[in-house]
PDB file of C-alpha atoms in Angstrom:
ATOM      1  CA  MET U1151      -0.043  -0.001  -0.034  1.00 62.00           C
ATOM      2  CA  SER U1152       1.394   3.427  -0.932  1.00 65.00           C
ATOM      3  CA  LYS U1153       1.112   6.540   1.142  1.00 73.00           C
ATOM      4  CA  ALA U1154      -0.950   9.588   0.139  1.00 67.00           C
ATOM      5  CA  GLU U1155       1.121  12.346  -1.349  1.00 73.00           C
ATOM      6  CA  PHE U1156       0.245  16.033  -1.311  1.00 67.00           C
ATOM      7  CA  ARG U1157       1.512  18.624  -3.759  1.00 69.00           C
ATOM      8  CA  THR U1158       1.171  22.279  -4.333  1.00 66.00           C
ATOM      9  CA  GLU U1159      -0.148  23.013  -7.871  1.00 65.00           C
ATOM     10  CA  GLY U1160      -0.260  26.752  -7.475  1.00 63.00           C
ATOM     11  CA  THR U1161      -1.540  29.543  -5.293  1.00 63.00           C
ATOM     12  CA  TYR U1162      -4.879  31.244  -4.950  1.00 60.00           C
ATOM     13  CA  ALA U1163      -4.993  34.974  -4.817  1.00 67.00           C
ATOM     14  CA  PRO U1164      -8.493  36.387  -4.547  1.00 71.00           C
ATOM     15  CA  ASP U1165      -9.014  39.189  -7.002  1.00 81.00           C
ATOM     16  CA  LYS U1166     -12.639  39.993  -6.068  1.00 89.00           C
ATOM     17  CA  LEU U1167     -13.803  39.737  -9.676  1.00 93.00           C
ATOM     18  CA  ILE U1168     -16.754  37.601  -8.742  1.00 92.00           C
ATOM     19  CA  ALA U1169     -19.267  39.625  -6.761  1.00 89.00           C
ATOM     20  CA  GLY U1170     -22.142  37.269  -6.339  1.00 80.00           C
ATOM     21  CA  ASN U1171     -23.047  33.630  -6.194  1.00 80.00           C
ATOM     22  CA  ALA U1172     -20.463  31.589  -8.019  1.00 80.00           C
ATOM     23  CA  HIS U1173     -23.010  28.879  -8.880  1.00 80.00           C
ATOM     24  CA  LEU U1174     -24.681  31.419 -11.195  1.00 85.00           C
ATOM     25  CA  LEU U1175     -21.599  31.775 -13.321  1.00 93.00           C
ATOM     26  CA  VAL U1176     -21.792  30.630 -16.916  1.00 95.00           C
ATOM     27  CA  GLY U1177     -18.576  30.367 -18.932  1.00 95.00           C
ATOM     28  CA  ARG U1178     -17.647  29.371 -22.359  1.00 96.00           C
ATOM     29  CA  LYS U1179     -14.599  28.949 -24.505  1.00 98.00           C
ATOM     30  CA  VAL U1180     -13.828  31.840 -26.974  1.00 98.00           C
ATOM     31  CA  THR U1181     -11.014  32.676 -29.294  1.00 98.00           C
ATOM     32  CA  ILE U1182      -9.017  35.810 -28.359  1.00 98.00           C
ATOM     33  CA  VAL U1183      -7.665  37.448 -31.538  1.00 98.00           C
ATOM     34  CA  SER U1184      -3.940  37.633 -32.017  1.00 98.00           C
ATOM     35  CA  GLY U1185      -1.960  40.638 -30.814  1.00 97.00           C
ATOM     36  CA  GLN U1186      -3.382  40.995 -27.341  1.00 96.00           C
ATOM     37  CA  ASN U1187      -2.239  40.198 -23.826  1.00 98.00           C
ATOM     38  CA  LEU U1188      -5.383  40.443 -21.651  1.00 98.00           C
ATOM     39  CA  THR U1189      -5.920  39.887 -17.940  1.00 97.00           C
ATOM     40  CA  ARG U1190      -8.734  38.238 -16.066  1.00 97.00           C
ATOM     41  CA  GLY U1191     -11.658  40.681 -15.835  1.00 97.00           C
ATOM     42  CA  ALA U1192     -11.139  42.255 -19.332  1.00 98.00           C
ATOM     43  CA  VAL U1193     -14.401  43.241 -20.930  1.00 98.00           C
ATOM     44  CA  LEU U1194     -14.517  41.508 -24.314  1.00 98.00           C
ATOM     45  CA  GLY U1195     -16.271  42.435 -27.606  1.00 98.00           C
ATOM     46  CA  LYS U1196     -16.963  40.076 -30.453  1.00 98.00           C
ATOM     47  CA  ILE U1197     -15.599  40.876 -33.903  1.00 98.00           C
ATOM     48  CA  THR U1198     -18.520  40.285 -36.224  1.00 98.00           C
ATOM     49  CA  ALA U1199     -16.641  39.094 -39.293  1.00 98.00           C
ATOM     50  CA  SER U1200     -14.532  36.463 -37.578  1.00 98.00           C
ATOM     51  CA  GLY U1201     -16.489  35.614 -34.384  1.00 98.00           C
ATOM     52  CA  LYS U1202     -13.224  36.137 -32.376  1.00 98.00           C
ATOM     53  CA  TYR U1203     -12.989  38.369 -29.304  1.00 98.00           C
ATOM     54  CA  ASN U1204     -10.795  41.284 -28.228  1.00 97.00           C
ATOM     55  CA  LEU U1205     -10.798  44.052 -25.643  1.00 98.00           C
ATOM     56  CA  SER U1206     -13.918  46.037 -26.294  1.00 98.00           C
ATOM     57  CA  LEU U1207     -13.066  49.504 -27.380  1.00 97.00           C
ATOM     58  CA  SER U1208     -15.830  52.086 -27.652  1.00 96.00           C
ATOM     59  CA  GLY U1209     -14.456  53.530 -30.953  1.00 96.00           C
ATOM     60  CA  ALA U1210     -14.160  50.179 -32.739  1.00 97.00           C
ATOM     61  CA  SER U1211     -16.365  49.628 -35.742  1.00 97.00           C
ATOM     62  CA  ASP U1212     -16.033  45.859 -36.202  1.00 98.00           C
ATOM     63  CA  GLY U1213     -18.730  44.787 -33.736  1.00 97.00           C
ATOM     64  CA  SER U1214     -16.292  44.511 -30.805  1.00 97.00           C
ATOM     65  CA  GLN U1215     -17.314  48.013 -29.550  1.00 97.00           C
ATOM     66  CA  THR U1216     -20.294  46.265 -27.936  1.00 97.00           C
ATOM     67  CA  PRO U1217     -19.266  44.538 -24.639  1.00 98.00           C
ATOM     68  CA  ASP U1218     -20.257  40.917 -24.617  1.00 98.00           C
ATOM     69  CA  LEU U1219     -18.308  38.845 -22.146  1.00 98.00           C
ATOM     70  CA  ILE U1220     -15.850  39.062 -19.237  1.00 98.00           C
ATOM     71  CA  LEU U1221     -12.520  37.191 -19.488  1.00 98.00           C
ATOM     72  CA  ALA U1222     -12.240  34.527 -16.835  1.00 96.00           C
ATOM     73  CA  GLU U1223      -8.472  33.915 -17.052  1.00 96.00           C
ATOM     74  CA  ASN U1224      -5.327  35.747 -18.108  1.00 97.00           C
ATOM     75  CA  CYS U1225      -4.705  35.203 -21.859  1.00 98.00           C
ATOM     76  CA  ASP U1226      -1.583  36.017 -23.800  1.00 98.00           C
ATOM     77  CA  ALA U1227      -2.531  35.942 -27.439  1.00 98.00           C
ATOM     78  CA  SER U1228       0.472  38.231 -28.369  1.00 97.00           C
ATOM     79  CA  SER U1229       1.831  35.808 -30.953  1.00 97.00           C
ATOM     80  CA  GLY U1230      -1.381  34.120 -32.189  1.00 98.00           C
ATOM     81  CA  ASP U1231      -5.023  33.492 -31.610  1.00 98.00           C
ATOM     82  CA  LYS U1232      -5.692  31.698 -28.341  1.00 98.00           C
ATOM     83  CA  VAL U1233      -8.618  29.935 -26.768  1.00 98.00           C
ATOM     84  CA  ALA U1234      -9.702  31.144 -23.358  1.00 98.00           C
ATOM     85  CA  LEU U1235     -12.551  30.905 -20.931  1.00 97.00           C
ATOM     86  CA  ALA U1236     -14.950  33.872 -20.640  1.00 98.00           C
ATOM     87  CA  TYR U1237     -17.957  34.508 -18.456  1.00 97.00           C
ATOM     88  CA  ALA U1238     -21.326  34.987 -20.245  1.00 97.00           C
ATOM     89  CA  ARG U1239     -23.387  35.316 -17.045  1.00 96.00           C
ATOM     90  CA  GLY U1240     -22.843  36.220 -13.440  1.00 95.00           C
ATOM     91  CA  ASP U1241     -22.357  39.055 -10.898  1.00 95.00           C
ATOM     92  CA  PHE U1242     -19.078  40.895 -11.107  1.00 95.00           C
ATOM     93  CA  ASN U1243     -17.260  43.591  -9.216  1.00 94.00           C
ATOM     94  CA  ALA U1244     -17.196  46.678 -11.531  1.00 95.00           C
ATOM     95  CA  ASN U1245     -13.947  47.844  -9.771  1.00 93.00           C
ATOM     96  CA  ALA U1246     -12.115  44.639 -10.857  1.00 94.00           C
ATOM     97  CA  LEU U1247     -12.804  44.974 -14.605  1.00 96.00           C
ATOM     98  CA  THR U1248     -10.373  46.064 -17.277  1.00 97.00           C
ATOM     99  CA  LEU U1249     -12.216  48.398 -19.652  1.00 97.00           C
ATOM    100  CA  GLY U1250     -11.198  49.373 -23.180  1.00 97.00           C
ATOM    101  CA  THR U1251     -10.617  52.892 -24.304  1.00 96.00           C
ATOM    102  CA  ALA U1252     -13.629  55.265 -23.804  1.00 96.00           C
ATOM    103  CA  HIS U1253     -15.762  52.659 -22.033  1.00 97.00           C
ATOM    104  CA  THR U1254     -16.907  53.364 -18.537  1.00 97.00           C
ATOM    105  CA  VAL U1255     -18.801  51.176 -16.051  1.00 96.00           C
ATOM    106  CA  ALA U1256     -21.874  53.413 -16.629  1.00 96.00           C
ATOM    107  CA  SER U1257     -21.606  52.987 -20.394  1.00 96.00           C
ATOM    108  CA  ILE U1258     -21.497  49.185 -20.355  1.00 97.00           C
ATOM    109  CA  THR U1259     -23.732  48.284 -17.390  1.00 96.00           C
ATOM    110  CA  GLU U1260     -27.104  48.186 -19.134  1.00 96.00           C
ATOM    111  CA  GLY U1261     -25.793  46.340 -22.223  1.00 95.00           C
ATOM    112  CA  LEU U1262     -24.127  43.681 -20.139  1.00 97.00           C
ATOM    113  CA  ARG U1263     -27.200  43.330 -17.881  1.00 96.00           C
ATOM    114  CA  ALA U1264     -29.321  42.479 -20.964  1.00 96.00           C
ATOM    115  CA  LYS U1265     -26.904  39.578 -21.530  1.00 95.00           C
ATOM    116  CA  GLY U1266     -27.107  38.285 -17.935  1.00 95.00           C
ATOM    117  CA  ILE U1267     -23.950  39.936 -16.590  1.00 96.00           C
ATOM    118  CA  THR U1268     -24.597  42.224 -13.629  1.00 95.00           C
ATOM    119  CA  LEU U1269     -21.906  44.722 -12.497  1.00 95.00           C
ATOM    120  CA  ILE U1270     -21.860  45.465  -8.770  1.00 93.00           C
ATOM    121  CA  PRO U1271     -20.353  48.889  -8.114  1.00 86.00           C
ATOM    122  CA  ALA U1272     -20.010  48.707  -4.291  1.00 66.00           C
ATOM    123  CA  VAL U1273     -17.449  45.964  -3.899  1.00 52.00           C
ATOM    124  CA  ALA U1274     -13.963  47.306  -3.062  1.00 53.00           C
ATOM    125  CA  ALA U1275     -11.248  45.711  -5.239  1.00 53.00           C
TER     126      ALA U1275
END
């Protein structure tokens, strides 16, 4: 009979991105378009022509100007497209999000709420 062995796989550092009940989270795999290095909590927009995602910028004109998902994990797609997990539903701390140029929490709140993503402004990050 062998003995049980315990190992450390990594460390957990709470980032306060999730602001509600974790059992309500819905995630899905998406492709992050090449040329970006995004962190967990980035607000993503979908590029209409390719179906890929990038950081939503208010001034974009390719469809990605409309916030759609929240990145669930860090994703370095600097050298090529990369598949990552993103949240499609849940409650999130607005102070823990990474917003693209010209977006504000106020400007994205209602659009995300219609998709099932609620931004909670009162949680300190």
